[in-house]
Coordinates of C-alpha atoms and ligand atoms in Angstrom, one line a residue:
M24 CA 15.6 -9.3 -16.3
N25 CA 12.1 -9.4 -14.9
W26 CA 9.9 -6.6 -16.4
W27 CA 8.9 -5.5 -12.9
K28 CA 12.5 -4.6 -11.9
N29 CA 12.6 -1.3 -13.8
V30 CA 9.0 -0.1 -13.7
V31 CA 7.0 2.0 -11.2
V32 CA 3.6 0.8 -10.1
Y33 CA 0.7 3.2 -9.6
Q34 CA -1.9 2.3 -6.9
I35 CA -5.5 3.1 -7.7
Y36 CA -8.2 3.1 -5.0
P37 CA -11.1 2.7 -7.5
K38 CA -13.8 4.2 -5.3
S39 CA -11.9 7.6 -5.3
F40 CA -10.2 7.8 -8.6
K41 CA -12.6 9.0 -11.3
D42 CA -16.4 8.7 -11.6
T43 CA -17.9 8.6 -15.1
N44 CA -21.6 8.0 -14.5
N45 CA -22.0 10.6 -11.7
D46 CA -23.1 8.3 -8.9
G47 CA -20.3 9.8 -6.8
I48 CA -18.2 6.7 -6.9
G49 CA -15.2 6.1 -9.1
D50 CA -15.4 3.3 -11.6
L51 CA -13.5 1.1 -14.1
K52 CA -14.4 3.4 -17.0
G53 CA -12.9 6.3 -15.0
I54 CA -9.6 4.3 -14.7
E55 CA -9.7 3.6 -18.5
E56 CA -10.2 7.3 -19.2
K57 CA -7.1 8.2 -17.2
I58 CA -4.7 5.6 -18.6
P59 CA -3.1 8.2 -21.0
Y60 CA -2.5 10.4 -18.0
L61 CA -0.7 7.5 -16.2
N62 CA 1.2 6.7 -19.3
Q63 CA 2.4 10.3 -19.4
L64 CA 3.6 9.9 -15.8
G65 CA 5.4 6.8 -17.1
V66 CA 4.2 4.0 -14.9
G67 CA 4.5 0.4 -16.1
A68 CA 1.6 -1.1 -14.1
I69 CA -1.4 -0.2 -12.0
W70 CA -2.5 -2.0 -8.9
I71 CA -6.2 -1.6 -8.4
S72 CA -7.6 -2.1 -4.9
P73 CA -10.4 -4.7 -4.9
F74 CA -13.2 -4.1 -7.4
F75 CA -14.9 -7.5 -6.9
L76 CA -18.5 -8.0 -5.8
S77 CA -18.7 -6.7 -2.2
P78 CA -21.0 -5.1 0.3
M79 CA -18.2 -2.6 0.8
V80 CA -18.1 -2.7 4.6
D81 CA -14.3 -2.3 4.2
N82 CA -14.5 -0.8 0.7
G83 CA -14.0 -4.0 -1.2
Y84 CA -11.6 -5.8 1.2
D85 CA -14.7 -7.8 2.1
V86 CA -15.2 -9.9 -1.0
Q87 CA -18.6 -11.5 -1.8
D88 CA -17.5 -13.1 -5.1
Y89 CA -13.9 -13.1 -6.4
K90 CA -14.9 -13.7 -10.0
K91 CA -17.6 -10.9 -10.3
I92 CA -17.2 -7.2 -10.8
N93 CA -18.9 -5.0 -8.3
P94 CA -21.7 -3.2 -10.2
I95 CA -20.8 0.1 -8.6
F96 CA -17.5 -0.1 -10.4
G97 CA -18.9 -1.4 -13.7
T98 CA -19.0 -4.7 -15.6
M99 CA -16.7 -7.5 -16.8
E100 CA -16.9 -5.8 -20.2
D101 CA -15.5 -2.6 -18.6
F102 CA -12.7 -4.6 -17.2
D103 CA -11.9 -6.1 -20.6
N104 CA -12.0 -2.7 -22.2
L105 CA -9.7 -1.3 -19.5
K106 CA -7.3 -4.2 -20.2
K107 CA -7.3 -3.4 -23.9
T108 CA -6.5 0.2 -23.3
C109 CA -3.7 -0.8 -20.9
D110 CA -2.3 -3.1 -23.5
K111 CA -2.1 -0.3 -25.9
Y112 CA 0.1 1.6 -23.5
N113 CA 2.0 -1.4 -22.2
I114 CA 0.6 -0.9 -18.7
K115 CA 0.0 -4.1 -16.8
I116 CA -2.9 -4.6 -14.4
I117 CA -2.3 -5.9 -10.8
V118 CA -5.4 -7.2 -9.0
D119 CA -5.8 -7.3 -5.2
F120 CA -6.6 -10.7 -3.7
V121 CA -8.0 -10.8 -0.2
A122 CA -7.3 -14.4 0.8
N123 CA -7.4 -14.2 4.6
H124 CA -11.1 -13.5 4.8
T125 CA -14.2 -13.1 2.8
S126 CA -17.3 -11.0 3.3
D127 CA -20.0 -12.5 5.5
K128 CA -22.2 -12.3 2.5
H129 CA -20.0 -14.7 0.5
E130 CA -21.9 -17.8 -0.5
W131 CA -19.4 -19.9 1.4
F132 CA -20.0 -18.2 4.7
Q133 CA -23.8 -18.1 4.2
K134 CA -23.7 -21.9 3.7
A135 CA -21.5 -22.3 6.7
L136 CA -24.0 -20.4 8.8
K137 CA -26.6 -22.9 7.6
N138 CA -24.4 -25.6 9.1
E139 CA -23.3 -27.1 5.8
E140 CA -20.3 -29.2 7.1
K141 CA -18.3 -28.6 3.9
Y142 CA -18.5 -24.9 4.2
K143 CA -18.2 -24.7 7.9
D144 CA -14.7 -26.0 7.5
Y145 CA -13.9 -23.1 5.2
Y146 CA -13.8 -20.8 8.2
V147 CA -12.6 -20.8 11.8
F148 CA -15.4 -21.8 14.1
T149 CA -14.8 -22.7 17.7
K150 CA -16.6 -23.0 21.1
D151 CA -13.5 -21.9 22.8
P152 CA -12.3 -18.6 21.4
I153 CA -8.8 -17.3 22.2
W154 CA -9.8 -14.0 23.5
E155 CA -6.2 -12.7 23.5
K156 CA -6.5 -12.5 19.7
K157 CA -8.1 -9.1 19.1
S158 CA -9.5 -7.4 15.9
V159 CA -7.1 -5.2 14.1
F160 CA -9.9 -2.6 13.9
G161 CA -10.3 -2.7 17.7
G162 CA -12.3 -4.9 20.1
E163 CA -13.0 -8.6 19.9
A164 CA -12.0 -10.9 17.0
W165 CA -14.6 -13.5 17.8
E166 CA -18.3 -13.3 17.0
K167 CA -20.9 -15.5 18.6
I168 CA -23.4 -17.2 16.2
N169 CA -25.4 -19.9 18.0
N170 CA -24.9 -23.0 20.2
D171 CA -22.1 -21.0 22.0
E172 CA -20.1 -21.1 18.8
Y173 CA -17.9 -18.3 17.6
Y174 CA -16.1 -17.4 14.4
L175 CA -12.8 -15.6 14.0
H176 CA -12.7 -12.2 12.3
S177 CA -9.3 -10.6 12.4
F178 CA -10.8 -7.4 10.9
A179 CA -14.5 -6.3 10.9
V180 CA -17.2 -8.6 12.1
N181 CA -18.3 -8.9 8.5
Q182 CA -14.9 -10.3 7.4
P183 CA -14.8 -13.9 8.7
D184 CA -11.3 -15.4 8.5
L185 CA -10.8 -18.4 6.1
N186 CA -9.3 -21.7 7.2
W187 CA -6.4 -22.2 4.9
E188 CA -5.6 -25.5 6.5
N189 CA -8.6 -26.8 4.6
P190 CA -7.4 -28.1 1.1
N191 CA -10.8 -27.0 -0.4
V192 CA -10.1 -23.4 0.5
R193 CA -6.7 -23.6 -1.2
K194 CA -8.3 -25.2 -4.2
E195 CA -10.8 -22.3 -4.5
F196 CA -8.0 -19.8 -4.5
K197 CA -6.1 -21.7 -7.2
E198 CA -9.2 -21.5 -9.4
I199 CA -9.6 -17.8 -8.6
M200 CA -6.0 -17.3 -9.6
N201 CA -6.4 -19.2 -12.9
F202 CA -9.6 -17.2 -13.7
W203 CA -7.8 -13.8 -13.4
I204 CA -4.6 -15.0 -15.2
D205 CA -6.9 -16.1 -18.1
K206 CA -8.3 -12.5 -18.1
G207 CA -4.7 -11.3 -18.7
I208 CA -3.6 -9.7 -15.5
G209 CA 0.0 -8.8 -15.0
G210 CA 0.2 -9.6 -11.3
V211 CA -1.4 -9.8 -7.9
R212 CA -1.2 -7.9 -4.6
F213 CA -1.9 -10.3 -1.7
D214 CA -3.8 -8.6 1.1
V215 CA -2.4 -9.5 4.6
I216 CA -0.7 -12.6 3.2
D217 CA 1.0 -13.4 6.5
D218 CA -2.3 -14.1 8.1
I219 CA -3.2 -17.2 6.0
G220 CA -0.7 -19.2 8.1
K221 CA -2.4 -19.1 11.5
N222 CA -1.2 -20.3 14.8
L223 CA -4.4 -20.9 16.8
D224 CA -2.6 -21.8 20.0
R225 CA -3.5 -19.9 23.2
D226 CA 0.0 -19.9 24.7
L227 CA 1.7 -18.7 21.5
I228 CA -0.9 -16.0 20.9
K229 CA -0.4 -14.8 24.5
K230 CA 3.2 -14.3 23.5
G231 CA 2.1 -12.3 20.5
I232 CA 3.0 -15.1 18.0
Y233 CA 0.0 -15.5 15.7
I234 CA 1.6 -16.2 12.3
D235 CA 2.8 -19.7 11.5
I236 CA 5.7 -19.2 9.1
E237 CA 5.9 -22.8 8.0
K238 CA 2.3 -23.2 7.2
L239 CA 2.2 -19.9 5.5
H240 CA 5.0 -20.6 3.1
S241 CA 3.8 -24.1 2.3
F242 CA 0.4 -22.6 1.3
V243 CA 2.0 -19.9 -0.8
K244 CA 4.2 -22.5 -2.6
E245 CA 1.4 -24.8 -3.2
W246 CA -0.8 -22.0 -4.6
R247 CA 2.0 -21.0 -7.0
N248 CA 2.9 -24.6 -8.0
E249 CA -0.5 -25.9 -8.6
S250 CA -2.0 -23.0 -10.6
K251 CA -1.2 -21.0 -13.7
W252 CA 0.6 -18.7 -11.4
N253 CA 3.7 -20.7 -12.0
Q254 CA 4.3 -18.5 -15.0
E255 CA 7.5 -16.6 -14.2
D256 CA 6.6 -13.1 -15.2
L257 CA 3.8 -12.1 -12.8
L258 CA 4.4 -9.2 -10.5
T259 CA 3.3 -10.8 -7.2
V260 CA 3.5 -8.6 -4.1
G261 CA 2.6 -9.6 -0.6
E262 CA 1.4 -7.2 2.1
S263 CA 3.5 -8.3 5.0
W264 CA 3.2 -6.4 8.3
D265 CA 5.0 -9.2 10.0
S266 CA 8.1 -9.0 7.8
S267 CA 11.5 -8.4 9.0
T268 CA 14.3 -8.7 6.5
D269 CA 14.8 -12.5 7.0
K270 CA 11.0 -13.1 6.5
A271 CA 11.0 -10.9 3.4
I272 CA 13.8 -13.1 2.0
L273 CA 11.7 -16.2 2.7
Y274 CA 9.0 -14.7 0.5
T275 CA 11.1 -13.3 -2.3
N276 CA 14.3 -15.2 -2.8
P277 CA 13.8 -16.3 -6.4
E278 CA 15.1 -19.8 -5.7
R279 CA 12.2 -20.4 -3.3
K280 CA 9.6 -19.7 -6.0
E281 CA 7.1 -17.7 -3.9
L282 CA 6.5 -14.0 -4.4
A283 CA 8.2 -11.4 -6.6
M284 CA 8.3 -8.8 -3.8
V285 CA 6.9 -7.8 -0.5
F286 CA 5.7 -4.6 1.2
G287 CA 7.5 -4.5 4.5
F288 CA 6.3 -2.0 7.1
E289 CA 9.3 -1.7 9.5
H290 CA 10.0 1.8 8.2
I291 CA 6.4 2.8 8.3
M292 CA 6.2 1.7 12.0
S293 CA 9.5 3.2 13.0
N294 CA 7.9 6.0 15.0
W295 CA 5.0 4.0 16.4
N296 CA 7.3 2.7 19.1
N297 CA 5.0 -0.3 19.9
K298 CA 2.0 2.0 20.6
P299 CA -1.2 2.1 18.6
K300 CA -0.5 3.9 15.3
W301 CA -2.7 6.8 16.4
E302 CA -0.1 7.7 19.1
A303 CA 2.9 7.7 16.8
D304 CA 5.9 9.9 17.8
K305 CA 7.7 12.4 15.7
L306 CA 9.9 10.7 13.0
D307 CA 13.4 9.9 14.3
L308 CA 15.3 10.2 11.1
A309 CA 18.5 8.4 12.2
K310 CA 16.4 5.4 13.2
Y311 CA 14.4 5.5 10.0
K312 CA 17.5 5.6 7.9
K313 CA 19.0 2.6 9.7
I314 CA 15.9 0.6 8.9
I315 CA 16.0 1.6 5.2
S316 CA 19.7 0.7 5.1
K317 CA 19.2 -2.6 6.8
W318 CA 16.5 -3.6 4.2
Q319 CA 18.5 -2.4 1.3
K320 CA 21.6 -4.3 2.3
E321 CA 20.1 -7.5 3.5
I322 CA 17.7 -8.0 0.6
H323 CA 20.2 -6.7 -2.0
N324 CA 20.9 -9.9 -3.8
N325 CA 18.6 -12.2 -1.9
G326 CA 15.1 -11.0 -2.9
W327 CA 13.3 -8.0 -4.0
L328 CA 11.4 -5.1 -2.3
A329 CA 8.3 -3.1 -3.0
L330 CA 9.2 0.5 -2.1
F331 CA 6.5 2.8 -0.7
M332 CA 5.7 5.5 1.7
S333 CA 2.0 5.7 1.3
N334 CA -1.0 3.7 0.3
H335 CA -4.8 3.6 1.0
D336 CA -4.3 2.6 4.7
L337 CA -1.7 5.3 5.5
P338 CA -1.7 9.1 5.9
R339 CA -0.7 11.2 3.0
M340 CA 3.1 11.0 2.9
I341 CA 3.9 14.7 2.9
S342 CA 1.6 15.1 5.9
N343 CA 3.2 12.1 7.6
F344 CA 6.9 12.4 6.8
G345 CA 7.3 15.8 5.1
D346 CA 6.1 19.3 5.9
E347 CA 2.9 20.7 4.5
K348 CA 4.4 24.2 4.6
Y349 CA 7.1 23.0 2.2
R350 CA 4.7 20.8 0.2
I351 CA 6.5 20.7 -3.1
E352 CA 10.0 20.7 -1.7
S353 CA 9.3 18.0 0.9
G354 CA 7.3 16.0 -1.6
K355 CA 10.2 16.0 -4.0
S356 CA 12.6 15.0 -1.3
L357 CA 10.6 12.1 -0.1
A358 CA 10.1 10.9 -3.7
L359 CA 13.8 11.2 -4.6
V360 CA 15.0 9.2 -1.5
L361 CA 12.4 6.5 -2.3
H362 CA 12.9 6.2 -6.0
M363 CA 16.7 5.9 -6.0
L364 CA 16.5 2.8 -3.8
Q365 CA 16.7 -0.8 -5.0
G366 CA 13.3 -2.3 -5.5
T367 CA 10.0 -1.5 -7.3
P368 CA 8.5 1.9 -6.3
F369 CA 4.8 2.2 -5.8
V370 CA 3.1 5.6 -6.2
Y371 CA -0.3 6.0 -4.5
Q372 CA -2.9 8.0 -6.4
G373 CA -2.6 11.7 -5.8
E374 CA 1.0 11.4 -4.4
E375 CA 2.3 12.6 -7.7
I376 CA 0.6 15.9 -7.3
G377 CA 1.3 16.2 -3.6
M378 CA -2.1 15.6 -2.1
L379 CA -2.3 16.1 1.7
N380 CA -4.2 14.8 4.7
C381 CA -7.8 16.0 4.9
K382 CA -9.5 17.9 7.7
F383 CA -12.7 16.2 8.8
N384 CA -15.1 18.2 10.9
N385 CA -17.0 15.5 12.7
L386 CA -17.1 11.7 12.9
E387 CA -20.1 11.5 10.6
E388 CA -18.0 12.8 7.8
H389 CA -15.8 9.8 8.2
D390 CA -16.5 6.6 6.2
D391 CA -13.8 4.1 7.3
I392 CA -15.0 1.2 9.4
E393 CA -11.7 1.2 11.3
I394 CA -12.4 4.7 12.7
H395 CA -15.9 3.8 13.8
Q396 CA -15.1 0.4 15.2
M397 CA -12.1 1.8 17.1
Y398 CA -14.4 4.5 18.6
E399 CA -16.9 1.8 19.8
S400 CA -14.1 -0.2 21.4
I401 CA -12.4 2.7 23.2
K402 CA -15.8 4.0 24.3
K403 CA -16.6 0.6 25.8
E404 CA -13.6 0.8 28.1
N405 CA -13.8 4.5 28.8
D406 CA -17.2 6.2 29.6
D407 CA -16.2 9.8 29.1
Y408 CA -14.7 9.2 25.7
T409 CA -16.4 11.5 23.2
K410 CA -16.8 11.7 19.5
E411 CA -14.8 15.0 19.5
K412 CA -11.9 13.3 21.3
H413 CA -11.9 10.5 18.9
L414 CA -11.9 12.9 15.9
Q415 CA -8.8 14.4 17.3
Y416 CA -7.2 11.1 18.2
V417 CA -7.5 9.7 14.7
A418 CA -6.9 12.9 12.8
K419 CA -3.4 12.3 11.6
M420 CA -3.3 8.6 11.0
N421 CA -6.8 7.7 9.8
R422 CA -7.2 5.9 6.5
D423 CA -9.8 8.4 5.1
N424 CA -6.9 10.9 4.7
A425 CA -5.7 8.8 1.7
R426 CA -9.1 8.0 0.4
T427 CA -10.6 11.4 -0.4
P428 CA -11.3 11.7 -4.1
M429 CA -8.5 12.4 -6.6
Q430 CA -8.2 16.1 -7.4
W431 CA -8.2 16.5 -11.2
N432 CA -9.0 20.2 -11.6
K433 CA -10.6 23.3 -10.1
D434 CA -14.1 22.5 -11.3
L435 CA -17.0 21.2 -9.2
N436 CA -15.9 18.4 -6.9
A437 CA -12.3 18.7 -8.2
G438 CA -13.4 17.1 -11.5
F439 CA -13.9 13.7 -9.7
T440 CA -17.7 13.6 -10.2
N441 CA -20.7 15.7 -11.2
G442 CA -22.7 13.9 -8.6
K443 CA -22.4 13.8 -4.8
P444 CA -18.9 12.3 -3.9
W445 CA -19.1 9.3 -1.6
L446 CA -16.4 10.9 0.6
K447 CA -15.5 14.5 1.3
I448 CA -13.3 16.3 -1.2
N449 CA -10.2 17.9 0.3
E450 CA -10.9 21.7 0.5
N451 CA -7.5 22.4 -1.0
Y452 CA -8.3 21.1 -4.5
K453 CA -8.2 24.6 -6.1
E454 CA -4.5 24.8 -5.2
I455 CA -3.7 21.1 -5.6
N456 CA -4.9 19.4 -8.7
V457 CA -3.7 17.5 -11.8
E458 CA -4.6 20.2 -14.3
D459 CA -2.3 22.8 -12.6
A460 CA 0.4 20.3 -12.0
L461 CA 0.5 19.5 -15.8
K462 CA 0.8 23.2 -16.6
D463 CA 3.8 23.8 -14.3
S464 CA 7.1 22.4 -15.4
N465 CA 8.4 22.6 -11.8
S466 CA 5.5 20.5 -10.4
L467 CA 5.8 17.3 -8.5
F468 CA 4.3 15.5 -11.4
Y469 CA 7.3 16.2 -13.7
W470 CA 9.7 15.4 -10.9
Y471 CA 8.0 12.0 -10.5
Q472 CA 8.1 11.6 -14.3
K473 CA 11.9 12.1 -14.3
L474 CA 12.5 9.7 -11.5
I475 CA 10.3 7.1 -13.1
N476 CA 12.2 7.5 -16.4
F477 CA 15.6 7.2 -14.8
R478 CA 14.7 3.7 -13.8
K479 CA 12.8 2.7 -16.9
D480 CA 15.3 3.9 -19.6
L481 CA 17.7 1.0 -19.7
T482 CA 19.9 2.9 -22.2
N483 CA 20.7 5.4 -19.5
P484 CA 23.5 4.1 -17.2
I485 CA 21.7 5.6 -14.2
S486 CA 19.1 2.9 -14.5
N487 CA 21.7 0.2 -14.0
V488 CA 22.8 1.7 -10.8
I489 CA 19.3 2.1 -9.5
I490 CA 18.4 -1.5 -10.3
N491 CA 21.5 -3.2 -9.3
G492 CA 23.8 -1.0 -7.3
D493 CA 24.8 -1.5 -3.7
F494 CA 23.8 0.9 -0.9
E495 CA 25.7 2.9 1.7
L496 CA 24.3 5.6 4.0
I497 CA 26.4 8.8 4.2
D498 CA 26.6 10.4 7.7
S499 CA 24.2 7.9 9.1
E500 CA 23.7 9.6 12.5
N501 CA 22.7 12.9 11.0
E502 CA 19.2 13.7 12.2
K503 CA 18.3 16.1 9.4
I504 CA 20.0 14.9 6.3
F505 CA 19.1 11.7 4.5
A506 CA 22.1 11.0 2.3
Y507 CA 23.2 7.8 0.6
K508 CA 25.3 6.4 -2.1
R509 CA 24.5 3.7 -4.7
Q510 CA 27.3 2.1 -6.6
Y511 CA 27.5 -0.2 -9.6
N512 CA 30.7 -1.0 -11.4
N513 CA 32.3 2.4 -12.0
E514 CA 29.2 4.4 -11.6
E515 CA 27.9 6.2 -8.5
L516 CA 24.7 7.8 -7.6
I517 CA 24.6 10.1 -4.5
V518 CA 21.3 11.3 -3.0
I519 CA 21.6 14.2 -0.5
S520 CA 18.3 15.2 0.9
N521 CA 17.4 17.7 3.7
W522 CA 14.5 16.1 5.6
S523 CA 14.0 19.2 7.8
S524 CA 12.5 22.7 7.5
D525 CA 15.9 24.2 8.6
K526 CA 18.9 25.3 6.6
V527 CA 21.5 22.6 7.2
E528 CA 25.2 22.6 6.6
F529 CA 26.5 19.6 4.8
K530 CA 29.7 18.9 2.9
F531 CA 29.3 18.0 -0.8
N532 CA 30.8 18.5 -4.2
K533 CA 28.7 20.7 -6.5
E534 CA 29.9 19.0 -9.6
N535 CA 27.8 16.4 -11.4
I536 CA 24.4 17.5 -9.9
I537 CA 21.7 16.1 -12.2
L538 CA 18.7 17.0 -10.1
N539 CA 17.9 19.7 -7.7
N540 CA 14.5 20.7 -6.3
Y541 CA 15.6 24.4 -5.9
D542 CA 16.9 26.4 -8.8
Y543 CA 20.1 27.2 -7.1
I544 CA 22.6 25.5 -4.8
N545 CA 24.8 27.0 -2.1
D546 CA 28.2 25.9 -1.0
N547 CA 27.8 23.2 1.6
L548 CA 24.5 24.5 2.8
L549 CA 21.1 23.0 2.0
E550 CA 17.9 25.0 2.1
P551 CA 14.8 23.6 3.9
W552 CA 13.9 20.3 2.3
Q553 CA 16.4 20.8 -0.5
S554 CA 17.6 17.7 -2.3
I555 CA 20.1 17.0 -4.9
L556 CA 21.0 14.0 -7.0
I557 CA 24.6 13.5 -8.1
F558 CA 25.7 11.0 -10.8
I559 CA 29.4 10.2 -11.2
K560 CA 30.9 8.1 -14.0
K561 CA 34.5 7.2 -13.0
Ligands
LIG2 O1 -4.6 -4.0 5.5 C1 -4.0 -4.7 6.6 C2 -3.8 -4.0 7.9 O2 -3.7 -4.7 8.9 C3 -3.7 -2.5 8.0 O3 -3.3 -1.9 6.9 C4 -5.0 -1.9 8.5 O4 -5.7 -1.5 7.5 C5 -4.7 -0.7 9.4 O5 -3.5 -0.1 9.2 C6 -4.9 -1.1 10.9 O6 -4.6 0.0 11.7 C7 -5.2 -4.7 4.5 C8 -5.8 -3.7 3.5 O7 -4.8 -2.9 2.9 C9 -6.8 -2.8 4.3 O8 -7.4 -1.8 3.5 C10 -7.9 -3.8 4.8 O9 -8.8 -3.1 5.6 C11 -7.4 -4.9 5.6 O10 -6.2 -5.5 5.0 C12 -8.4 -6.0 5.7 O11 -8.6 -6.6 4.5
LIG3 CA1 -19.4 5.8 -10.9

């Protein structure tokens, strides 16, 4: 069995994790310092968001040199030391490759701007932009340089899109892959992987078809075949906003030899209802459950999934799907539902202590380029749009919610730094922090630790059911209860989880309960956000 089928991955946003030199910015040494903590949690790998040389316009997702460490995060020696410490605890390192675009400060783009033919062809230049293609961050996706020429940037203006149809670009990324494999990484997360296969055709883009599936998969296959990536045991995970179940299978069916797993976003977008994410509706649980069920069933023996409810681009998951008033109970319920599914769970930093969205008091407190660029683009269309309105508009879904520094303890700046933190610290750090969580045996931390160990411990029969079992919803139309059954041979796992702040009647058998997020259980009645896990050996 692949090692990544029974581990949990912990995502680190390095800028916000732990600062060791008091410049207010997290660093590689800070990650190294906290490896014993992550080992205690039980994770088998860490995915670190990009720490390569970068002007940090999009916090590292604008790469200037893929083989250099950003000095704000440390040195190559720090990386090697981190790797050694990780080895000691058998924790693998997953790096984050941004292959769709580079920073505009990247040498390739600088040469392209100087009209060096070779490098011009690394990017997408045109005199005839397809204006229908917009930037994900709001506004135009085409920037004019000179001679009426434009370049494509799907994200910020400082993130020019690469031209993957150019074999030289593909060659560069094979070398980058080899470089990091030689450094001993355990895997790669591929940023917006769908986007490397582009359809630059006006009529198709008008219809909303931008991704060229055939090109995309041929590029991924070539990348894997013609580099050291062909080693079987790497955890390779693609970020695929475009994925439906059939597309996820194209990426992850082992026979196709592409990726190990993908992040699909259909569940995340279930309540966006084709509107901008800022205008998301309330969660419709029945709809959400159907999506989870469809993915579980269709991928089951045909591929593999990355399981997640939060990351550095999403709101904090309790604020998004749970109830802040039932922080611990709802946090445990969300985690239980996620961790008993088939796939590889990802825990985003701070999730294991129940960190929440952050209240920002004005736009100036915000860092994220998306928030600012979106403001400019709405303002352009709408004169009386104000900063105050925008602050409200983005409050719930903005990405800074997930990026406020990690809350380690009650001390100055939550123990994140002794300097001035680069982004506001959530004011709730005196109630929500790692130190307190470790002292409380009922904390979310220890709940996560149990869930992680269920999957990891192959001598425990539960782990077999989690890894291999099939999936069936129970009472699928129920709008408050998320209940499902996993079955493998003669063993059965049942999750019954109240995803509401009401008491809810539900029929169940009180025998064989092995986890309960309350210290009591009523007959056929669940408390607000109460969840139980039942394990039956027939
Ligand atoms: O994100 C891709 C992406 O399209 C969205 O997650 C986006 O950040 C947002 O939700 C739009 O509303 C990846 C990275 O995870 C993100 O941090 C980067 O900003 C982006 O790519 C560009 O590299
Ligand atoms: Ca630092």
